[in-house]
Amino acid sequence: MTDARLAFATDLAREAGLLAQQMRAAPGGLEIVPKGPQDFVTAADLAVEHLVRDRIAAVFPQDGLLGEEGGLRPAKPGGGLWIVDPIDGTTNFLRGLADWGVSIAFAGDAGLSHGVICLPDPAELCAAGPGHSTTLNGRPARVSTRHTPDQTVVALGTSDREPVADYTARVGRLRQAGCEYRRAGAATVGLMGVICGRTETYHENALNIWDAAAGIVLARGAGGQALHAGLDRHLLAPCEVLVWNGQNPQIASLLYAGPVPVNGG
Ligand code: LIP
């Protein structure tokens, strides 16, 4: 049986991605406002988050919403929380690069339960919810089974929220171990690689919850594992995130500062 929130979020992510593409393609280009070094918000970010907020308020008025651009609208009694990044990878998006996505997650009393990531330029959408394992464009998605360093590709993220030396040290440890690495500049893109079995691990220090929440649900629904500080703490501040196929704890330990369970997490 289709889960109402999952079907709703899937359609909403597609609509949001199309709106962003249409705004980017419109004559006259996009209004762009710097938020900080290498950090921007565009009129499309704001319009997409506005669309998502309106749609959710209309269909699930009791639910709250935490969005990257508009902050927190608290839930009413009995409601859950939607966690939304309207355009993840804004710097890529505004330059016309394909590595960007729409991330929509939902958390109820039992924690994170629904996740949808839409990557509009490659026309890929992953979705997962209660009783619904992760799908990619409607077909089952599974993490990879690769586990040796010489066959491991790790997707990395970083930002001004951590010292450059911490990032370059992780890169050095991966290369010395024989792993390869990639960096897309959008957490959703890095997470999607793990979810769909194209890479083995995604790691980022100090990642915001709206970048990570849907990917955590989707990775778990694809047979993977996710390590982070837990939703309550992650809602308050950026946290370290490791999403992986659960195969090789030694590789995960090259990246993640916290404990890495031997059985994957
Ligand atoms: C981005 C993330 C990326 C992170 C950047 C930024 P945004 O999201 O996807 O992984 O390293 O600092 O947070 O800001 O483009 O939505």
mmCIF file of C-alpha atoms and ligand atoms in Angstrom:
data_model
loop_
_atom_site.group_PDB
_atom_site.id
_atom_site.type_symbol
_atom_site.label_atom_id
_atom_site.label_comp_id
_atom_site.label_asym_id
_atom_site.label_seq_id
_atom_site.Cartn_x
_atom_site.Cartn_y
_atom_site.Cartn_z
ATOM 1 C CA MET A 1 0.000 0.000 0.000
ATOM 2 C CA THR A 2 1.393 3.424 -0.902
ATOM 3 C CA ASP A 3 2.359 5.624 2.033
ATOM 4 C CA ALA A 4 0.557 8.995 1.705
ATOM 5 C CA ARG A 5 3.508 11.123 2.802
ATOM 6 C CA LEU A 6 5.915 9.189 0.549
ATOM 7 C CA ALA A 7 3.741 9.599 -2.538
ATOM 8 C CA PHE A 8 3.201 13.281 -1.709
ATOM 9 C CA ALA A 9 6.920 13.960 -1.127
ATOM 10 C CA THR A 10 7.875 12.143 -4.333
ATOM 11 C CA ASP A 11 5.559 14.257 -6.457
ATOM 12 C CA LEU A 12 6.564 17.428 -4.590
ATOM 13 C CA ALA A 13 10.293 16.817 -5.121
ATOM 14 C CA ARG A 14 9.702 16.389 -8.866
ATOM 15 C CA GLU A 15 7.616 19.599 -9.009
ATOM 16 C CA ALA A 16 10.269 21.473 -7.010
ATOM 17 C CA GLY A 17 13.072 20.296 -9.277
ATOM 18 C CA LEU A 18 11.167 21.333 -12.396
ATOM 19 C CA LEU A 19 10.511 24.792 -10.948
ATOM 20 C CA ALA A 20 14.216 25.233 -10.214
ATOM 21 C CA GLN A 21 15.167 24.183 -13.749
ATOM 22 C CA GLN A 22 12.575 26.523 -15.259
ATOM 23 C CA MET A 23 13.786 29.483 -13.185
ATOM 24 C CA ARG A 24 17.425 28.807 -14.090
ATOM 25 C CA ALA A 25 16.531 28.670 -17.799
ATOM 26 C CA ALA A 26 14.347 31.805 -17.767
ATOM 27 C CA PRO A 27 15.564 34.807 -19.781
ATOM 28 C CA GLY A 28 17.433 37.341 -17.666
ATOM 29 C CA GLY A 29 18.972 34.694 -15.457
ATOM 30 C CA LEU A 30 18.712 34.210 -11.706
ATOM 31 C CA GLU A 31 18.974 36.781 -8.913
ATOM 32 C CA ILE A 32 21.895 35.580 -6.755
ATOM 33 C CA VAL A 33 22.685 36.753 -3.221
ATOM 34 C CA PRO A 34 25.974 35.795 -1.502
ATOM 35 C CA LYS A 35 25.529 34.260 1.972
ATOM 36 C CA GLY A 36 29.249 33.872 2.613
ATOM 37 C CA PRO A 37 32.437 32.737 0.880
ATOM 38 C CA GLN A 38 31.425 30.234 -1.857
ATOM 39 C CA ASP A 39 27.886 30.196 -0.378
ATOM 40 C CA PHE A 40 24.922 31.635 -2.283
ATOM 41 C CA VAL A 41 21.137 31.741 -2.331
ATOM 42 C CA THR A 42 19.196 32.338 -5.533
ATOM 43 C CA ALA A 43 15.646 33.368 -6.270
ATOM 44 C CA ALA A 44 15.091 29.717 -7.214
ATOM 45 C CA ASP A 45 16.161 28.465 -3.765
ATOM 46 C CA LEU A 46 13.635 30.819 -2.185
ATOM 47 C CA ALA A 47 10.843 30.051 -4.659
ATOM 48 C CA VAL A 48 11.310 26.299 -4.338
ATOM 49 C CA GLU A 49 11.286 26.399 -0.551
ATOM 50 C CA HIS A 50 8.189 28.612 -0.684
ATOM 51 C CA LEU A 51 6.465 26.061 -2.943
ATOM 52 C CA VAL A 52 7.400 23.180 -0.642
ATOM 53 C CA ARG A 53 6.213 25.055 2.437
ATOM 54 C CA ASP A 54 2.881 25.952 0.831
ATOM 55 C CA ARG A 55 2.215 22.421 -0.440
ATOM 56 C CA ILE A 56 3.019 20.819 2.924
ATOM 57 C CA ALA A 57 0.972 23.383 4.878
ATOM 58 C CA ALA A 58 -2.002 22.675 2.620
ATOM 59 C CA VAL A 59 -1.867 18.873 2.864
ATOM 60 C CA PHE A 60 -0.311 18.278 6.294
ATOM 61 C CA PRO A 61 -1.195 21.433 8.285
ATOM 62 C CA GLN A 62 -0.288 19.820 11.612
ATOM 63 C CA ASP A 63 3.318 19.165 10.548
ATOM 64 C CA GLY A 64 6.229 21.492 11.116
ATOM 65 C CA LEU A 65 9.004 22.233 8.645
ATOM 66 C CA LEU A 66 12.711 23.042 8.915
ATOM 67 C CA GLY A 67 14.106 24.496 5.699
ATOM 68 C CA GLU A 68 17.579 25.735 4.836
ATOM 69 C CA GLU A 69 16.399 29.169 3.784
ATOM 70 C CA GLY A 70 13.316 29.822 5.919
ATOM 71 C CA GLY A 71 14.210 28.103 9.176
ATOM 72 C CA LEU A 72 11.790 26.327 11.497
ATOM 73 C CA ARG A 73 7.986 26.358 11.435
ATOM 74 C CA PRO A 74 7.137 24.322 14.554
ATOM 75 C CA ALA A 75 4.746 21.385 14.377
ATOM 76 C CA LYS A 76 1.303 21.522 15.967
ATOM 77 C CA PRO A 77 0.377 18.867 18.558
ATOM 78 C CA GLY A 78 0.489 15.432 16.917
ATOM 79 C CA GLY A 79 2.401 16.681 13.889
ATOM 80 C CA GLY A 80 5.801 15.586 12.612
ATOM 81 C CA LEU A 81 8.654 17.555 11.039
ATOM 82 C CA TRP A 82 9.588 17.949 7.389
ATOM 83 C CA ILE A 83 13.285 18.686 6.755
ATOM 84 C CA VAL A 84 13.945 20.368 3.429
ATOM 85 C CA ASP A 85 16.823 21.627 1.327
ATOM 86 C CA PRO A 86 15.136 23.241 -1.664
ATOM 87 C CA ILE A 87 18.280 23.295 -3.769
ATOM 88 C CA ASP A 88 21.255 21.414 -2.377
ATOM 89 C CA GLY A 89 24.407 22.298 -4.264
ATOM 90 C CA THR A 90 23.342 25.856 -5.031
ATOM 91 C CA THR A 91 26.808 26.845 -6.232
ATOM 92 C CA ASN A 92 26.678 24.081 -8.860
ATOM 93 C CA PHE A 93 23.060 24.876 -9.756
ATOM 94 C CA LEU A 94 23.624 28.573 -10.454
ATOM 95 C CA ARG A 95 26.629 27.799 -12.649
ATOM 96 C CA GLY A 96 24.632 25.368 -14.774
ATOM 97 C CA LEU A 97 26.437 22.293 -13.419
ATOM 98 C CA ALA A 98 24.342 19.119 -13.046
ATOM 99 C CA ASP A 99 25.398 18.233 -9.463
ATOM 100 C CA TRP A 100 22.511 19.626 -7.408
ATOM 101 C CA GLY A 101 19.315 18.226 -5.906
ATOM 102 C CA VAL A 102 16.080 18.701 -3.981
ATOM 103 C CA SER A 103 16.077 16.971 -0.587
ATOM 104 C CA ILE A 104 12.853 16.316 1.338
ATOM 105 C CA ALA A 105 12.705 14.216 4.532
ATOM 106 C CA PHE A 106 10.095 13.615 7.214
ATOM 107 C CA ALA A 107 10.532 12.661 10.868
ATOM 108 C CA GLY A 108 7.719 11.418 13.105
ATOM 109 C CA ASP A 109 7.733 10.262 16.710
ATOM 110 C CA ALA A 110 10.076 7.382 15.829
ATOM 111 C CA GLY A 111 12.598 9.625 14.047
ATOM 112 C CA LEU A 112 13.511 9.917 10.399
ATOM 113 C CA SER A 113 11.059 7.805 8.380
ATOM 114 C CA HIS A 114 10.680 9.239 4.872
ATOM 115 C CA GLY A 115 13.269 10.479 2.400
ATOM 116 C CA VAL A 116 13.216 11.730 -1.189
ATOM 117 C CA ILE A 117 16.118 13.102 -3.214
ATOM 118 C CA CYS A 118 15.501 14.407 -6.710
ATOM 119 C CA LEU A 119 18.440 15.155 -9.024
ATOM 120 C CA PRO A 120 16.596 16.997 -11.811
ATOM 121 C CA ASP A 121 19.362 17.378 -14.393
ATOM 122 C CA PRO A 122 20.076 13.617 -14.671
ATOM 123 C CA ALA A 123 16.326 13.008 -14.021
ATOM 124 C CA GLU A 124 16.953 10.707 -11.058
ATOM 125 C CA LEU A 125 14.710 10.397 -8.029
ATOM 126 C CA CYS A 126 15.181 8.137 -4.991
ATOM 127 C CA ALA A 127 12.412 7.581 -2.466
ATOM 128 C CA ALA A 128 11.918 5.479 0.673
ATOM 129 C CA GLY A 129 9.415 5.329 3.523
ATOM 130 C CA PRO A 130 7.897 2.996 6.109
ATOM 131 C CA GLY A 131 7.498 -0.420 4.473
ATOM 132 C CA HIS A 132 8.994 0.908 1.246
ATOM 133 C CA SER A 133 12.632 0.110 0.506
ATOM 134 C CA THR A 134 14.562 2.645 -1.518
ATOM 135 C CA THR A 135 13.792 2.969 -5.208
ATOM 136 C CA LEU A 136 15.607 4.827 -7.981
ATOM 137 C CA ASN A 137 13.105 6.010 -10.600
ATOM 138 C CA GLY A 138 10.709 3.375 -9.313
ATOM 139 C CA ARG A 139 13.144 0.429 -9.390
ATOM 140 C CA PRO A 140 14.916 -1.100 -6.341
ATOM 141 C CA ALA A 141 18.140 0.646 -5.316
ATOM 142 C CA ARG A 142 20.858 -1.194 -3.352
ATOM 143 C CA VAL A 143 24.229 -0.134 -1.953
ATOM 144 C CA SER A 144 27.330 -1.811 -3.381
ATOM 145 C CA THR A 145 29.036 -4.842 -1.877
ATOM 146 C CA ARG A 146 32.555 -3.638 -2.686
ATOM 147 C CA HIS A 147 34.713 -3.753 0.451
ATOM 148 C CA THR A 148 38.421 -3.755 -0.418
ATOM 149 C CA PRO A 149 40.292 -0.416 -0.512
ATOM 150 C CA ASP A 150 41.466 -0.995 -4.085
ATOM 151 C CA GLN A 151 37.816 -1.163 -5.188
ATOM 152 C CA THR A 152 36.440 1.560 -2.892
ATOM 153 C CA VAL A 153 35.403 5.014 -4.073
ATOM 154 C CA VAL A 154 34.519 7.492 -1.333
ATOM 155 C CA ALA A 155 32.472 10.634 -1.954
ATOM 156 C CA LEU A 156 33.574 13.502 0.252
ATOM 157 C CA GLY A 157 32.091 16.822 1.263
ATOM 158 C CA THR A 158 33.650 19.739 3.043
ATOM 159 C CA SER A 159 32.993 23.394 3.774
ATOM 160 C CA ASP A 160 34.253 26.410 5.651
ATOM 161 C CA ARG A 161 32.655 24.790 8.699
ATOM 162 C CA GLU A 162 35.847 22.731 9.179
ATOM 163 C CA PRO A 163 39.609 23.436 8.913
ATOM 164 C CA VAL A 164 41.036 22.725 5.469
ATOM 165 C CA ALA A 165 43.719 20.565 7.087
ATOM 166 C CA ASP A 166 41.095 18.178 8.466
ATOM 167 C CA TYR A 167 39.730 17.606 4.962
ATOM 168 C CA THR A 168 43.118 17.176 3.305
ATOM 169 C CA ALA A 169 44.163 14.757 6.052
ATOM 170 C CA ARG A 170 41.136 12.572 5.246
ATOM 171 C CA VAL A 171 42.031 12.646 1.574
ATOM 172 C CA GLY A 172 45.595 11.628 2.419
ATOM 173 C CA ARG A 173 44.459 8.698 4.578
ATOM 174 C CA LEU A 174 42.137 7.457 1.837
ATOM 175 C CA ARG A 175 44.807 7.625 -0.858
ATOM 176 C CA GLN A 176 47.429 5.969 1.342
ATOM 177 C CA ALA A 177 44.941 3.135 1.955
ATOM 178 C CA GLY A 178 44.419 2.699 -1.772
ATOM 179 C CA CYS A 179 40.906 4.198 -1.959
ATOM 180 C CA GLU A 180 39.724 6.646 -4.607
ATOM 181 C CA TYR A 181 37.648 9.726 -3.763
ATOM 182 C CA ARG A 182 35.320 12.168 -5.468
ATOM 183 C CA ARG A 183 33.811 15.500 -4.389
ATOM 184 C CA ALA A 184 30.657 16.812 -6.099
ATOM 185 C CA GLY A 185 29.989 19.905 -3.918
ATOM 186 C CA ALA A 186 26.469 18.710 -3.120
ATOM 187 C CA ALA A 187 25.727 16.256 -0.332
ATOM 188 C CA THR A 188 22.655 14.893 -2.127
ATOM 189 C CA VAL A 189 24.770 13.914 -5.124
ATOM 190 C CA GLY A 190 27.378 12.232 -2.944
ATOM 191 C CA LEU A 191 24.700 10.451 -0.944
ATOM 192 C CA MET A 192 22.874 9.307 -4.087
ATOM 193 C CA GLY A 193 26.063 7.610 -5.273
ATOM 194 C CA VAL A 194 26.145 5.416 -2.159
ATOM 195 C CA ILE A 195 22.391 4.792 -2.221
ATOM 196 C CA CYS A 196 22.531 3.550 -5.815
ATOM 197 C CA GLY A 197 25.695 1.441 -5.394
ATOM 198 C CA ARG A 198 27.953 3.666 -7.535
ATOM 199 C CA THR A 199 30.265 4.535 -4.623
ATOM 200 C CA GLU A 200 30.791 2.898 -1.245
ATOM 201 C CA THR A 201 30.828 5.759 1.258
ATOM 202 C CA TYR A 202 29.861 9.408 1.733
ATOM 203 C CA HIS A 203 31.489 11.478 4.483
ATOM 204 C CA GLU A 204 31.234 15.099 5.501
ATOM 205 C CA ASN A 205 32.109 16.953 8.674
ATOM 206 C CA ALA A 206 29.715 19.648 9.939
ATOM 207 C CA LEU A 207 26.917 18.849 7.479
ATOM 208 C CA ASN A 208 23.533 20.488 8.016
ATOM 209 C CA ILE A 209 20.566 18.220 8.726
ATOM 210 C CA TRP A 210 18.660 19.456 5.671
ATOM 211 C CA ASP A 211 21.516 18.239 3.439
ATOM 212 C CA ALA A 212 21.663 14.817 5.107
ATOM 213 C CA ALA A 213 18.235 13.771 6.402
ATOM 214 C CA ALA A 214 16.727 12.317 3.220
ATOM 215 C CA GLY A 215 19.997 10.603 2.295
ATOM 216 C CA ILE A 216 20.167 8.905 5.693
ATOM 217 C CA VAL A 217 16.690 7.425 5.193
ATOM 218 C CA LEU A 218 17.427 6.399 1.603
ATOM 219 C CA ALA A 219 20.767 4.773 2.429
ATOM 220 C CA ARG A 220 19.210 2.690 5.182
ATOM 221 C CA GLY A 221 16.372 1.718 2.832
ATOM 222 C CA ALA A 222 18.946 0.552 0.261
ATOM 223 C CA GLY A 223 20.706 -1.766 2.706
ATOM 224 C CA GLY A 224 23.328 0.750 3.806
ATOM 225 C CA GLN A 225 24.172 2.313 7.122
ATOM 226 C CA ALA A 226 24.303 5.864 8.435
ATOM 227 C CA LEU A 227 26.304 7.291 11.327
ATOM 228 C CA HIS A 228 25.560 10.765 12.660
ATOM 229 C CA ALA A 229 24.933 12.453 16.010
ATOM 230 C CA GLY A 230 21.242 11.516 16.071
ATOM 231 C CA LEU A 231 18.322 13.657 14.927
ATOM 232 C CA ASP A 232 17.775 15.660 18.123
ATOM 233 C CA ARG A 233 21.364 16.927 18.129
ATOM 234 C CA HIS A 234 21.597 17.242 14.348
ATOM 235 C CA LEU A 235 18.548 19.517 14.301
ATOM 236 C CA LEU A 236 20.480 21.973 16.462
ATOM 237 C CA ALA A 237 23.809 22.151 14.620
ATOM 238 C CA PRO A 238 25.776 20.735 11.665
ATOM 239 C CA CYS A 239 27.212 17.306 12.488
ATOM 240 C CA GLU A 240 29.603 14.735 11.068
ATOM 241 C CA VAL A 241 27.844 12.276 8.755
ATOM 242 C CA LEU A 242 29.027 8.927 7.381
ATOM 243 C CA VAL A 243 26.716 7.036 5.011
ATOM 244 C CA TRP A 244 28.142 3.787 3.685
ATOM 245 C CA ASN A 245 27.521 0.263 2.487
ATOM 246 C CA GLY A 246 28.525 -1.169 5.897
ATOM 247 C CA GLN A 247 31.153 -3.441 4.346
ATOM 248 C CA ASN A 248 34.572 -2.340 5.630
ATOM 249 C CA PRO A 249 34.786 -0.696 9.091
ATOM 250 C CA GLN A 250 38.507 -0.030 8.607
ATOM 251 C CA ILE A 251 37.798 2.269 5.683
ATOM 252 C CA ALA A 252 34.980 3.989 7.576
ATOM 253 C CA SER A 253 37.359 4.533 10.490
ATOM 254 C CA LEU A 254 39.734 6.458 8.207
ATOM 255 C CA LEU A 255 36.973 9.058 7.933
ATOM 256 C CA TYR A 256 34.555 9.053 10.873
ATOM 257 C CA ALA A 257 35.732 10.501 14.192
ATOM 258 C CA GLY A 258 33.113 8.639 16.197
ATOM 259 C CA PRO A 259 32.892 4.884 16.857
ATOM 260 C CA VAL A 260 32.320 2.691 13.789
ATOM 261 C CA PRO A 261 30.409 -0.506 14.628
ATOM 262 C CA VAL A 262 32.103 -3.620 13.285
ATOM 263 C CA ASN A 263 28.757 -4.818 11.867
ATOM 264 C CA GLY A 264 28.225 -1.598 9.916
ATOM 265 C CA GLY A 265 26.137 0.562 12.238
HETATM 266 C C1 LIP B 1 26.001 22.295 0.352
HETATM 267 C C2 LIP B 1 26.211 20.833 0.663
HETATM 268 C C3 LIP B 1 27.673 20.461 0.618
HETATM 269 C C4 LIP B 1 28.391 21.271 1.641
HETATM 270 C C5 LIP B 1 28.235 22.731 1.329
HETATM 271 C C6 LIP B 1 26.782 23.159 1.285
HETATM 272 P P1 LIP B 1 23.950 23.910 -0.175
HETATM 273 O O1 LIP B 1 24.638 22.572 0.445
HETATM 274 O O2 LIP B 1 25.510 20.032 -0.248
HETATM 275 O O3 LIP B 1 27.869 19.085 0.864
HETATM 276 O O4 LIP B 1 29.741 20.903 1.651
HETATM 277 O O5 LIP B 1 28.872 23.476 2.343
HETATM 278 O O6 LIP B 1 26.227 23.054 2.583
HETATM 279 O O7 LIP B 1 24.380 25.028 0.718
HETATM 280 O O8 LIP B 1 24.423 24.098 -1.557
HETATM 281 O O9 LIP B 1 22.463 23.656 -0.074
#
